[in-house]
Coordinates of C-alpha atoms in Angstrom, one line a residue:
Chain S
M1 CA 146.5 -9.2 173.3
S2 CA 147.3 -5.6 174.6
R3 CA 148.4 -5.4 178.1
Q4 CA 146.8 -1.7 177.9
I5 CA 143.7 -0.6 178.7
E6 CA 142.4 2.6 178.3
I7 CA 139.4 3.3 180.9
V8 CA 136.8 6.0 180.1
E9 CA 136.0 7.4 183.4
V10 CA 132.7 8.2 183.4
G11 CA 131.9 9.6 186.6
P12 CA 131.3 13.4 186.4
R13 CA 129.2 12.8 183.3
D14 CA 127.1 9.4 184.2
G15 CA 128.3 9.3 187.4
L16 CA 126.2 12.3 188.4
Q17 CA 123.5 13.0 186.2
N18 CA 121.6 10.7 188.7
D19 CA 122.7 11.7 192.0
P20 CA 120.2 13.3 194.2
V21 CA 123.1 15.4 195.3
L22 CA 123.7 18.2 192.8
L23 CA 127.0 19.1 192.8
P24 CA 128.0 22.9 191.9
T25 CA 130.3 23.7 189.2
E26 CA 133.0 24.3 191.0
V27 CA 133.4 20.8 192.5
K28 CA 132.5 18.5 189.2
L29 CA 135.7 20.5 187.4
E30 CA 137.3 19.8 191.5
F31 CA 136.5 16.5 190.1
I32 CA 138.1 16.6 186.8
D33 CA 141.1 18.0 188.6
R34 CA 141.5 15.0 191.0
L35 CA 141.0 12.5 187.8
I36 CA 143.5 13.5 186.3
G37 CA 145.6 13.5 188.5
A38 CA 145.0 10.2 189.4
G39 CA 146.1 9.4 185.6
V40 CA 142.1 10.0 183.3
T41 CA 142.9 10.8 179.9
R42 CA 139.5 10.3 178.3
M43 CA 135.9 10.9 180.0
E44 CA 132.4 11.9 180.3
A45 CA 132.3 15.1 181.1
A46 CA 128.8 16.7 179.8
S47 CA 125.7 16.3 178.6
F48 CA 123.7 18.2 175.8
V49 CA 120.1 17.2 177.0
H50 CA 117.4 19.2 178.2
P51 CA 118.1 20.7 181.5
K52 CA 114.8 19.8 182.3
L53 CA 115.3 16.4 181.9
V54 CA 118.9 16.1 183.4
P55 CA 119.5 19.0 186.0
A56 CA 122.5 17.8 187.0
M57 CA 124.3 18.1 183.9
A58 CA 122.8 21.5 183.0
D59 CA 125.8 23.2 183.6
S60 CA 127.6 21.6 180.7
D61 CA 128.7 24.3 178.4
E62 CA 130.0 25.8 181.2
I63 CA 132.0 23.0 182.6
M64 CA 133.2 22.6 178.8
A65 CA 134.3 25.7 178.7
R66 CA 136.2 25.6 182.1
V67 CA 138.0 22.2 182.2
P68 CA 141.8 22.2 181.6
R69 CA 142.8 21.6 178.3
G70 CA 145.6 20.7 176.1
K71 CA 147.2 18.3 179.1
G72 CA 146.5 15.0 176.7
V73 CA 143.1 14.6 178.5
K74 CA 140.0 14.3 176.0
Y75 CA 136.4 15.4 176.9
I76 CA 133.0 13.2 175.6
G77 CA 129.9 15.2 175.7
L78 CA 126.9 13.5 175.1
A79 CA 124.5 14.4 172.6
L80 CA 121.2 12.4 172.3
N81 CA 119.2 14.8 168.9
E82 CA 120.6 17.4 166.4
R83 CA 120.1 20.5 169.1
G84 CA 122.8 18.8 171.7
M85 CA 124.8 17.9 169.1
R86 CA 125.3 21.8 167.9
R87 CA 125.8 22.5 171.3
A88 CA 128.2 19.8 172.0
I89 CA 130.4 21.0 168.8
E90 CA 130.0 24.6 170.0
C91 CA 131.3 23.6 173.4
E92 CA 134.5 21.7 171.6
C93 CA 134.0 18.5 173.1
D94 CA 137.2 16.3 172.3
E95 CA 134.4 13.4 171.5
I96 CA 130.8 12.6 171.1
N97 CA 128.6 10.0 172.0
F98 CA 125.2 9.1 170.3
V99 CA 123.3 6.6 172.3
M100 CA 120.8 4.1 170.5
V101 CA 119.2 2.2 172.5
A102 CA 118.2 -1.7 171.9
S103 CA 115.0 -2.1 173.0
K104 CA 111.5 -0.2 172.8
G105 CA 110.4 0.1 176.3
F106 CA 113.2 1.7 177.4
G107 CA 113.6 3.5 174.3
K108 CA 110.4 5.0 174.4
R109 CA 111.4 6.1 178.4
N110 CA 115.0 7.1 178.1
Q111 CA 114.9 9.2 174.8
N112 CA 111.3 8.6 173.2
A113 CA 112.3 6.9 170.4
T114 CA 112.5 2.9 169.0
P115 CA 116.2 1.3 167.8
E116 CA 115.4 2.3 164.7
E117 CA 114.4 5.4 165.4
T118 CA 117.7 6.4 167.2
A119 CA 119.9 4.3 164.1
D120 CA 118.5 6.9 161.7
L121 CA 119.1 9.5 164.2
L122 CA 122.7 8.8 164.7
D123 CA 122.9 8.8 160.5
R124 CA 121.5 12.7 160.6
I125 CA 123.4 13.6 163.6
A126 CA 126.5 12.0 162.0
I127 CA 126.3 14.1 159.3
L128 CA 126.9 17.1 161.9
A129 CA 130.1 15.2 163.4
H130 CA 131.6 14.9 159.8
D131 CA 131.8 18.7 159.0
A132 CA 133.0 19.3 162.9
Q133 CA 135.4 17.0 162.3
I134 CA 134.6 15.6 165.5
P135 CA 135.2 12.0 166.5
L136 CA 131.8 9.9 167.0
S137 CA 131.4 7.2 169.6
A138 CA 127.6 5.2 169.6
T139 CA 126.6 4.0 172.9
I140 CA 124.4 0.8 172.2
S141 CA 122.1 1.2 175.9
V142 CA 120.3 -2.1 177.3
A143 CA 122.0 -3.8 174.9
F144 CA 122.2 -7.0 177.4
G145 CA 118.4 -7.1 179.0
D146 CA 115.9 -4.0 178.7
P147 CA 113.8 -3.3 182.3
F148 CA 110.7 -3.0 181.1
D149 CA 110.6 -5.6 177.7
G150 CA 113.3 -8.2 179.3
E151 CA 114.8 -9.6 176.9
V152 CA 116.8 -8.1 174.2
D153 CA 117.9 -10.2 171.0
I154 CA 121.4 -10.1 170.6
A155 CA 120.6 -9.6 166.5
V156 CA 119.0 -6.4 167.0
V157 CA 121.9 -5.4 169.0
A158 CA 124.3 -6.5 165.9
E159 CA 122.1 -4.9 163.5
L160 CA 123.0 -1.6 165.4
A161 CA 126.3 -1.8 165.3
R162 CA 126.3 -2.4 161.6
R163 CA 124.1 0.8 161.2
A164 CA 126.3 2.7 163.3
E165 CA 129.6 1.3 161.6
A166 CA 127.1 2.3 158.3
A167 CA 127.7 5.6 160.0
G168 CA 131.0 6.4 160.5
A169 CA 130.9 6.4 164.1
V170 CA 134.1 5.3 164.8
E171 CA 133.8 3.3 168.5
I172 CA 130.5 1.3 169.2
A173 CA 130.0 0.6 172.9
L174 CA 127.8 -1.4 174.9
G175 CA 126.1 -0.7 177.7
D176 CA 124.2 -3.0 179.9
T177 CA 122.6 0.0 181.7
I178 CA 120.4 -1.8 184.5
G179 CA 122.8 -4.3 184.6
V180 CA 122.1 -7.5 184.3
A181 CA 124.8 -8.6 181.9
S182 CA 127.1 -12.2 182.6
P183 CA 130.2 -12.6 181.9
W184 CA 129.3 -15.3 178.1
D185 CA 126.3 -12.8 177.0
V186 CA 129.2 -10.0 177.0
R187 CA 131.1 -13.0 174.8
A188 CA 128.8 -14.0 172.7
R189 CA 127.5 -10.0 172.0
I190 CA 130.9 -8.9 171.4
E191 CA 131.0 -11.8 168.4
A192 CA 128.1 -10.8 166.9
V193 CA 129.0 -7.3 166.8
R194 CA 133.0 -7.8 165.4
D195 CA 131.3 -9.1 162.6
A196 CA 128.0 -6.9 162.1
A197 CA 130.6 -4.1 162.7
P198 CA 134.3 -5.1 162.0
R199 CA 136.2 -2.1 161.4
S200 CA 135.1 -0.9 164.4
R201 CA 136.4 -0.3 168.1
L202 CA 134.7 -2.1 171.1
R203 CA 134.4 0.3 174.0
L204 CA 132.2 -2.1 177.2
H205 CA 129.9 -0.1 179.9
F206 CA 129.0 -1.8 182.6
H207 CA 126.9 -1.6 186.1
N208 CA 127.1 -3.3 188.8
T209 CA 123.2 -4.1 189.9
R210 CA 123.4 -8.1 189.8
N211 CA 127.5 -8.2 191.1
T212 CA 128.4 -9.3 187.9
A213 CA 130.8 -6.2 186.4
L214 CA 134.1 -7.3 187.2
A215 CA 132.8 -10.7 185.8
N216 CA 132.1 -8.6 182.8
V217 CA 135.2 -6.5 182.1
Y218 CA 137.5 -10.0 182.5
A219 CA 135.1 -11.5 180.0
A220 CA 135.8 -8.6 177.9
V221 CA 139.0 -8.4 177.8
E222 CA 139.6 -12.0 177.5
A223 CA 138.1 -11.1 174.0
G224 CA 140.5 -8.6 173.5
V225 CA 137.9 -5.4 174.1
D226 CA 140.8 -2.5 175.2
V227 CA 138.2 0.1 176.6
I228 CA 136.8 0.0 179.1
D229 CA 134.3 2.1 180.8
A230 CA 134.4 2.7 184.8
S231 CA 133.4 5.5 187.3
A232 CA 135.4 7.2 189.9
G233 CA 133.7 5.4 193.2
G234 CA 131.2 3.2 191.2
I235 CA 129.1 6.1 191.3
G236 CA 126.1 7.1 188.8
G237 CA 123.0 5.1 187.6
C238 CA 119.9 5.9 184.7
P239 CA 116.9 7.9 185.6
F240 CA 115.0 5.7 183.4
A241 CA 115.6 2.1 184.5
P242 CA 114.7 0.9 187.6
R243 CA 116.9 0.2 190.7
A244 CA 119.6 1.0 188.6
T245 CA 122.9 0.3 190.8
G246 CA 126.2 2.4 189.8
N247 CA 128.5 2.2 187.2
V248 CA 131.1 0.1 188.0
A249 CA 134.1 1.5 190.0
T250 CA 137.0 2.5 188.4
E251 CA 139.2 1.9 191.6
D252 CA 137.8 -1.8 191.1
V253 CA 138.4 -2.4 187.6
V254 CA 142.1 -1.1 187.6
Y255 CA 142.6 -3.1 190.9
M256 CA 141.6 -6.7 189.3
L257 CA 143.4 -5.4 185.8
H258 CA 146.5 -4.4 187.6
R259 CA 146.3 -7.2 189.9
G260 CA 146.2 -9.2 186.3
G261 CA 149.5 -7.6 184.7
Y262 CA 147.9 -5.2 182.2
E263 CA 148.7 -1.3 182.8
T264 CA 145.7 1.5 183.1
G265 CA 147.6 4.6 183.3
I266 CA 145.2 4.7 186.3
D267 CA 147.2 5.6 190.1
L268 CA 145.6 3.2 192.1
D269 CA 145.7 5.2 194.9
K270 CA 144.9 8.5 194.0
M271 CA 141.3 7.0 193.1
I272 CA 140.9 5.6 195.9
E273 CA 141.1 8.5 197.5
T274 CA 139.3 10.5 195.1
A275 CA 136.4 7.8 195.5
Q276 CA 137.2 8.6 199.2
W277 CA 137.0 12.8 198.9
L278 CA 133.4 12.1 196.7
E279 CA 132.1 10.0 199.7
T280 CA 133.2 12.3 202.0
D281 CA 133.7 15.8 200.9
A282 CA 131.9 16.2 197.9
L283 CA 128.3 13.9 197.2
K284 CA 128.5 13.0 202.0
H285 CA 126.6 9.9 200.9
N286 CA 127.7 6.3 200.3
I287 CA 129.4 5.3 197.3
E288 CA 129.5 1.5 196.0
S289 CA 133.2 0.7 195.3
M290 CA 135.2 -2.4 197.6
L291 CA 139.0 -0.9 197.1
S292 CA 137.7 2.7 198.4
K293 CA 136.9 0.7 201.7
A294 CA 139.3 -2.7 201.9
G295 CA 142.2 -0.2 200.1
P296 CA 145.0 -2.3 197.4
F297 CA 146.8 -5.4 198.1
P298 CA 149.4 -5.9 198.8
G299 CA 150.5 -2.8 200.8
R300 CA 147.8 -1.5 203.3
L301 CA 146.5 -4.8 204.9
A302 CA 148.6 -5.6 207.7
E303 CA 148.8 -1.9 208.8
Chain F
M1 CA 132.8 -28.7 179.1
S2 CA 130.0 -29.2 182.1
R3 CA 127.0 -27.3 182.2
Q4 CA 126.4 -28.5 186.2
I5 CA 127.6 -26.3 188.4
E6 CA 127.6 -27.3 192.7
I7 CA 127.0 -25.0 195.1
V8 CA 128.6 -25.7 198.4
E9 CA 126.7 -23.9 201.0
V10 CA 129.5 -21.9 203.5
G11 CA 126.6 -19.7 205.3
P12 CA 126.4 -22.8 208.0
R13 CA 129.6 -21.7 209.2
D14 CA 132.0 -19.6 207.1
G15 CA 128.8 -17.5 207.4
L16 CA 128.6 -17.2 210.7
Q17 CA 131.4 -17.6 212.4
N18 CA 132.2 -14.2 212.5
D19 CA 128.9 -12.0 212.7
P20 CA 128.5 -10.0 215.1
V21 CA 124.9 -11.3 216.4
L22 CA 125.4 -15.0 217.8
L23 CA 122.8 -17.3 216.8
P24 CA 120.5 -19.3 218.0
T25 CA 120.7 -22.6 217.7
E26 CA 117.2 -22.8 216.9
V27 CA 117.3 -19.6 214.5
K28 CA 121.0 -21.9 212.4
L29 CA 118.6 -24.8 212.4
E30 CA 116.2 -23.3 210.5
F31 CA 118.8 -21.5 207.9
I32 CA 119.7 -25.0 206.9
D33 CA 115.7 -26.2 206.8
R34 CA 115.3 -22.5 204.6
L35 CA 118.5 -23.9 202.7
I36 CA 117.6 -27.3 201.6
G37 CA 114.3 -25.7 200.9
A38 CA 116.1 -23.8 198.7
G39 CA 117.9 -27.0 196.6
V40 CA 121.1 -27.0 198.5
T41 CA 122.0 -30.8 198.6
R42 CA 125.9 -29.6 200.1
M43 CA 126.8 -27.1 202.9
E44 CA 129.3 -26.1 205.6
A45 CA 127.3 -26.3 208.9
A46 CA 129.6 -27.2 211.9
S47 CA 133.1 -26.0 212.7
F48 CA 135.2 -28.7 215.6
V49 CA 137.5 -26.1 217.1
H50 CA 137.8 -24.8 220.2
P51 CA 134.6 -23.2 221.7
K52 CA 136.6 -19.7 222.7
L53 CA 138.8 -19.4 220.0
V54 CA 135.4 -19.6 218.0
P55 CA 131.8 -19.4 220.8
A56 CA 129.8 -18.7 217.4
M57 CA 130.7 -22.3 216.2
A58 CA 130.0 -24.0 220.3
D59 CA 127.0 -25.7 219.2
S60 CA 128.2 -27.4 216.4
D61 CA 127.0 -31.3 218.3
E62 CA 124.0 -30.1 218.7
I63 CA 123.8 -28.6 215.1
M64 CA 124.9 -32.2 213.4
A65 CA 122.6 -34.0 216.2
R66 CA 119.4 -32.4 214.9
V67 CA 120.0 -31.4 211.2
P68 CA 117.8 -33.6 209.0
R69 CA 119.5 -36.4 207.5
G70 CA 118.3 -38.4 205.0
K71 CA 117.3 -36.4 202.5
G72 CA 120.5 -35.9 200.4
V73 CA 122.3 -33.5 201.7
K74 CA 125.4 -34.3 202.8
Y75 CA 127.2 -31.9 205.6
I76 CA 130.3 -30.7 205.7
G77 CA 132.5 -30.2 209.4
L78 CA 135.8 -28.3 209.8
A79 CA 138.6 -29.6 212.0
L80 CA 142.3 -28.0 212.3
N81 CA 143.3 -30.8 214.7
E82 CA 142.9 -34.6 215.6
R83 CA 140.9 -33.3 218.4
G84 CA 138.5 -31.5 216.5
M85 CA 138.4 -34.4 214.1
R86 CA 137.3 -37.1 216.8
R87 CA 134.3 -35.1 217.4
A88 CA 133.5 -34.5 213.8
I89 CA 133.9 -38.5 213.6
E90 CA 131.7 -38.9 216.8
C91 CA 128.9 -36.0 215.2
E92 CA 128.4 -38.2 212.1
C93 CA 129.6 -35.4 209.5
D94 CA 129.3 -36.5 206.4
E95 CA 132.4 -34.8 205.1
I96 CA 135.3 -33.8 206.8
N97 CA 137.4 -30.2 205.6
F98 CA 140.5 -29.7 206.6
V99 CA 142.4 -26.5 206.0
M100 CA 145.5 -26.1 205.5
V101 CA 147.6 -22.2 205.2
A102 CA 149.9 -21.4 202.6
S103 CA 152.1 -18.5 204.1
K104 CA 152.9 -18.1 207.4
G105 CA 152.0 -14.8 208.6
F106 CA 148.1 -16.1 208.1
G107 CA 149.0 -19.9 209.7
K108 CA 150.5 -18.6 212.8
R109 CA 147.7 -16.4 213.5
N110 CA 144.8 -18.5 212.0
Q111 CA 146.0 -22.0 213.9
N112 CA 149.2 -21.3 214.7
A113 CA 150.9 -23.6 212.5
T114 CA 153.2 -23.1 209.0
P115 CA 152.0 -24.3 205.8
E116 CA 154.6 -27.4 206.6
E117 CA 153.2 -28.1 209.5
T118 CA 149.5 -28.0 208.3
A119 CA 150.7 -30.6 205.8
D120 CA 151.7 -32.7 208.5
L121 CA 149.2 -32.5 210.8
L122 CA 146.4 -33.7 207.6
D123 CA 149.1 -36.4 207.1
R124 CA 147.4 -37.8 210.7
I125 CA 144.1 -36.6 210.0
A126 CA 143.9 -38.4 207.0
I127 CA 144.6 -41.5 208.7
L128 CA 141.5 -40.4 211.6
A129 CA 138.7 -40.0 208.0
H130 CA 140.1 -43.2 206.6
D131 CA 139.6 -45.5 209.1
A132 CA 136.7 -43.9 209.4
Q133 CA 135.4 -44.1 205.8
I134 CA 134.5 -40.2 206.2
P135 CA 136.0 -37.8 202.8
L136 CA 138.6 -35.7 203.4
S137 CA 138.8 -32.5 201.8
A138 CA 141.4 -29.4 202.2
T139 CA 141.2 -26.0 201.5
I140 CA 144.6 -24.1 201.2
S141 CA 143.1 -21.0 202.6
V142 CA 145.1 -17.7 202.1
A143 CA 145.7 -19.5 198.5
F144 CA 145.6 -15.6 196.6
G145 CA 147.3 -13.5 199.4
D146 CA 148.1 -13.4 203.1
P147 CA 147.5 -10.1 204.6
F148 CA 150.2 -10.0 207.0
D149 CA 153.1 -11.4 204.1
G150 CA 151.8 -10.0 200.9
E151 CA 152.1 -12.2 198.1
V152 CA 151.5 -15.6 198.5
D153 CA 154.4 -17.9 195.9
I154 CA 152.4 -20.3 193.9
A155 CA 154.4 -23.4 194.2
V156 CA 154.4 -22.9 197.6
V157 CA 149.9 -23.4 196.6
A158 CA 150.9 -26.4 194.3
E159 CA 153.6 -28.4 197.0
L160 CA 150.1 -28.0 199.1
A161 CA 147.9 -29.8 196.7
R162 CA 150.4 -32.8 196.0
R163 CA 150.5 -32.9 199.7
A164 CA 146.8 -33.4 199.9
E165 CA 146.1 -35.3 197.3
A166 CA 149.3 -37.6 198.8
A167 CA 147.1 -38.0 202.1
G168 CA 144.1 -39.0 200.7
A169 CA 141.6 -35.8 200.2
V170 CA 139.1 -36.2 197.7
E171 CA 138.9 -32.6 197.1
I172 CA 141.3 -29.7 197.2
A173 CA 139.7 -26.2 197.1
L174 CA 141.7 -23.3 196.9
G175 CA 140.8 -20.0 199.1
D176 CA 141.2 -16.5 198.6
T177 CA 140.5 -15.9 202.3
I178 CA 141.0 -12.2 202.2
G179 CA 139.6 -11.1 199.1
V180 CA 142.5 -10.5 196.6
A181 CA 142.8 -12.2 193.9
S182 CA 142.4 -11.7 190.6
P183 CA 140.5 -13.9 187.6
W184 CA 144.3 -14.5 185.7
D185 CA 145.8 -15.7 188.8
V186 CA 142.3 -17.5 189.6
R187 CA 143.3 -19.2 186.6
A188 CA 147.7 -19.8 186.8
R189 CA 146.3 -21.3 190.3
I190 CA 144.1 -23.4 189.0
E191 CA 146.7 -24.6 186.4
A192 CA 149.2 -25.3 188.9
V193 CA 147.3 -27.2 191.0
R194 CA 146.4 -29.7 188.5
D195 CA 150.1 -30.3 187.8
A196 CA 150.7 -30.5 191.8
A197 CA 147.7 -33.0 192.2
P198 CA 146.0 -34.2 189.0
R199 CA 143.1 -36.8 190.2
S200 CA 141.8 -34.3 193.0
R201 CA 138.3 -32.5 191.5
L202 CA 138.5 -28.7 192.6
R203 CA 136.9 -26.4 194.4
L204 CA 137.2 -23.2 194.9
H205 CA 136.8 -20.8 197.5
F206 CA 136.5 -17.0 197.1
H207 CA 135.2 -13.5 199.3
N208 CA 134.2 -10.3 197.4
T209 CA 136.4 -7.9 199.5
R210 CA 137.4 -6.3 196.7
N211 CA 134.3 -6.7 193.9
T212 CA 136.7 -9.3 191.9
A213 CA 134.6 -12.8 193.4
L214 CA 132.1 -13.3 190.5
A215 CA 134.9 -12.6 188.1
N216 CA 137.0 -15.4 189.7
V217 CA 133.8 -18.4 190.1
Y218 CA 133.7 -17.3 185.8
A219 CA 137.1 -17.1 185.4
A220 CA 137.1 -21.1 187.7
V221 CA 134.3 -22.5 185.8
E222 CA 135.7 -21.2 182.5
A223 CA 138.4 -23.5 183.3
G224 CA 136.8 -26.9 184.1
V225 CA 136.2 -26.2 188.0
D226 CA 132.4 -27.3 188.4
V227 CA 132.2 -27.0 193.0
I228 CA 132.3 -24.0 194.4
D229 CA 131.7 -22.3 197.9
A230 CA 129.4 -19.5 198.2
S231 CA 127.4 -18.1 201.3
A232 CA 123.6 -16.8 201.3
G233 CA 123.3 -13.0 201.2
G234 CA 127.4 -12.8 201.2
I235 CA 127.3 -13.0 205.4
G236 CA 130.7 -14.1 206.4
G237 CA 134.2 -13.6 206.8
C238 CA 137.3 -14.3 209.1
P239 CA 138.4 -12.8 212.4
F240 CA 141.8 -13.4 211.6
A241 CA 141.5 -11.8 208.0
P242 CA 141.6 -7.8 208.7
R243 CA 139.1 -6.3 206.6
A244 CA 137.5 -9.9 205.0
T245 CA 134.4 -9.2 204.0
G246 CA 131.9 -12.0 202.9
N247 CA 131.5 -14.9 200.8
V248 CA 130.7 -14.4 197.7
A249 CA 126.8 -14.6 197.7
T250 CA 125.4 -17.7 196.8
E251 CA 122.1 -15.6 195.1
D252 CA 124.4 -13.3 192.7
V253 CA 126.9 -16.8 192.4
V254 CA 124.0 -18.7 190.9
Y255 CA 122.1 -15.7 189.2
M256 CA 125.6 -15.5 186.9
L257 CA 125.9 -19.1 185.9
H258 CA 122.7 -19.4 185.5
R259 CA 122.6 -16.3 182.7
G260 CA 125.2 -17.9 181.3
G261 CA 123.3 -21.0 181.0
Y262 CA 124.6 -23.6 184.0
E263 CA 122.6 -25.7 186.4
T264 CA 123.3 -25.4 189.7
G265 CA 120.1 -27.3 191.6
I266 CA 119.5 -23.5 193.5
D267 CA 116.3 -22.1 193.1
L268 CA 116.9 -18.4 192.6
D269 CA 114.3 -16.8 194.3
K270 CA 114.5 -19.5 196.9
M271 CA 117.6 -18.2 197.8
I272 CA 116.9 -14.5 197.8
E273 CA 114.0 -14.6 200.1
T274 CA 116.8 -16.9 202.6
A275 CA 119.4 -14.0 201.8
Q276 CA 116.4 -11.3 203.0
W277 CA 115.1 -13.6 205.9
L278 CA 118.6 -13.0 207.0
E279 CA 119.5 -9.8 206.6
T280 CA 115.2 -9.0 208.2
D281 CA 114.8 -11.8 210.8
A282 CA 117.9 -13.3 211.9
L283 CA 120.8 -11.1 211.7
K284 CA 118.7 -7.8 211.7
H285 CA 122.3 -6.2 209.9
N286 CA 122.8 -5.4 206.7
I287 CA 124.0 -8.7 204.3
E288 CA 126.2 -7.7 200.7
S289 CA 124.5 -9.5 198.1
M290 CA 123.3 -7.6 195.7
L291 CA 120.3 -10.2 194.1
S292 CA 118.8 -9.5 197.5
K293 CA 118.6 -6.0 196.3
A294 CA 118.1 -5.9 192.9
G295 CA 116.2 -9.3 191.9
P296 CA 116.5 -11.4 189.0
F297 CA 116.4 -10.5 185.3
P298 CA 114.4 -10.9 183.5
G299 CA 111.0 -10.8 186.1
R300 CA 110.7 -8.6 188.5
L301 CA 112.4 -5.7 187.6
A302 CA 109.2 -3.5 186.2
E303 CA 106.8 -4.1 188.7

């Protein structure tokens, strides 16, 4: 079993895209710098969707033009169609992430596509990624439940994973977009996806809407997954998922993994500082992470 | 593997004892009625410590005189010494819980005793419980970490468990009093305690201070534990544990377990209503549970 877990920091993209506060580009760049200073080496930094749909990501081209390069940090850009894909390639993203949907209700509202249509679109997008020699990953969103349709069929998730691998995605992420997963669901879906896409690396993406996110991370790690999404401070949520609260907080994930003897390359104290900076200086509203309030252990408790 | 998990509701005792709001006896009794209405069959209802130390529990005798009896609900009273034990017996508690400490720093501040002294005290108290024919359980507090001393030796936890079993405790609870445990710690301590006290039923008690409580519940259940402490709304904390936030919320635990196919006997909707009642009518301050905000799934999400 691997003792090294890779954290994909999604704060600058999934974290900020739905926040009521629109951060200036300079502040986003400071956020990215602080994340790198805390040890982040892979992050979602930009989203190439229409700026009218996600205004908070309207400066993605400029962000990608100005992020620090050559420091071993990989920047992921999100693309939902060929147009977005071309922009992501132009902006020299190190990786591109495409979002499939596992259910019709969410798919219609999030990107006006059925599960099968997102798989067909991935086929076309994958050609562009292949030609540009940029690694492509696919996130299967609402993989654990849909806010409009309810339960999501595990067979649909597995079929989308099979299609993603066939299209050439190098990594498949299972997204609990609305935070309904239990750790037993996590284990069952990982098994189904491994059967359907046996050559793919798996990444798991959790929201803490129902307090289960760290249980789900633990279940994923126990099942051998070694790539986990998280956002500094636990910021973020999906505009098309009612009542979805933020991503699982990076510092909370890192605390748990380090206590369990895993390495992440993240400096917990610096990540807590980054979360606190988000709360007090950047977003200026309450964030949901617990480590930023309670502090690590052992260490500062009795001060 | 058992598919039935017993939830011990600790809201009326551990949940309320440190709350800044002192609830009138009538409101506490309504709380207990609501819990029973939600399906609770075992709860911590009283604490027989000095009322000057824990003013919120000063009405424990009256509470125990007035709780509904004969409905199959078992009421647990907390006792830390022989005097408290005699009061608990007089009040006809169905079970008595004694608290051992796994570390000196916390033990001195919480009950002015070393780990060994609490084990010696348990020996004396157990005689009273035996004579009164009342089941006695022992909680090993700060079993995962001490806010003053830092790391807690797993061998001390195991030795206390051995002493508890030898004294005649029918159940041993491991308490993560300050919310520092990781699920890997949980697994390791369960194994150590099983070796040291092989005949004892195990119960696990978590606080969500660092967001790991449900991960810890999951790890405990996966390890075969079938008794879990939780408090409605996630209320509670320990006055002698700095920055300790509340117990893991009953409704959050129940949601996760039900999604995983386990039965608890708890009606999730009614438990959420009870938590919301605590927030809006009884305590009138924010509570920490997530299910009371997000609602269950599937069900009310898209309304």
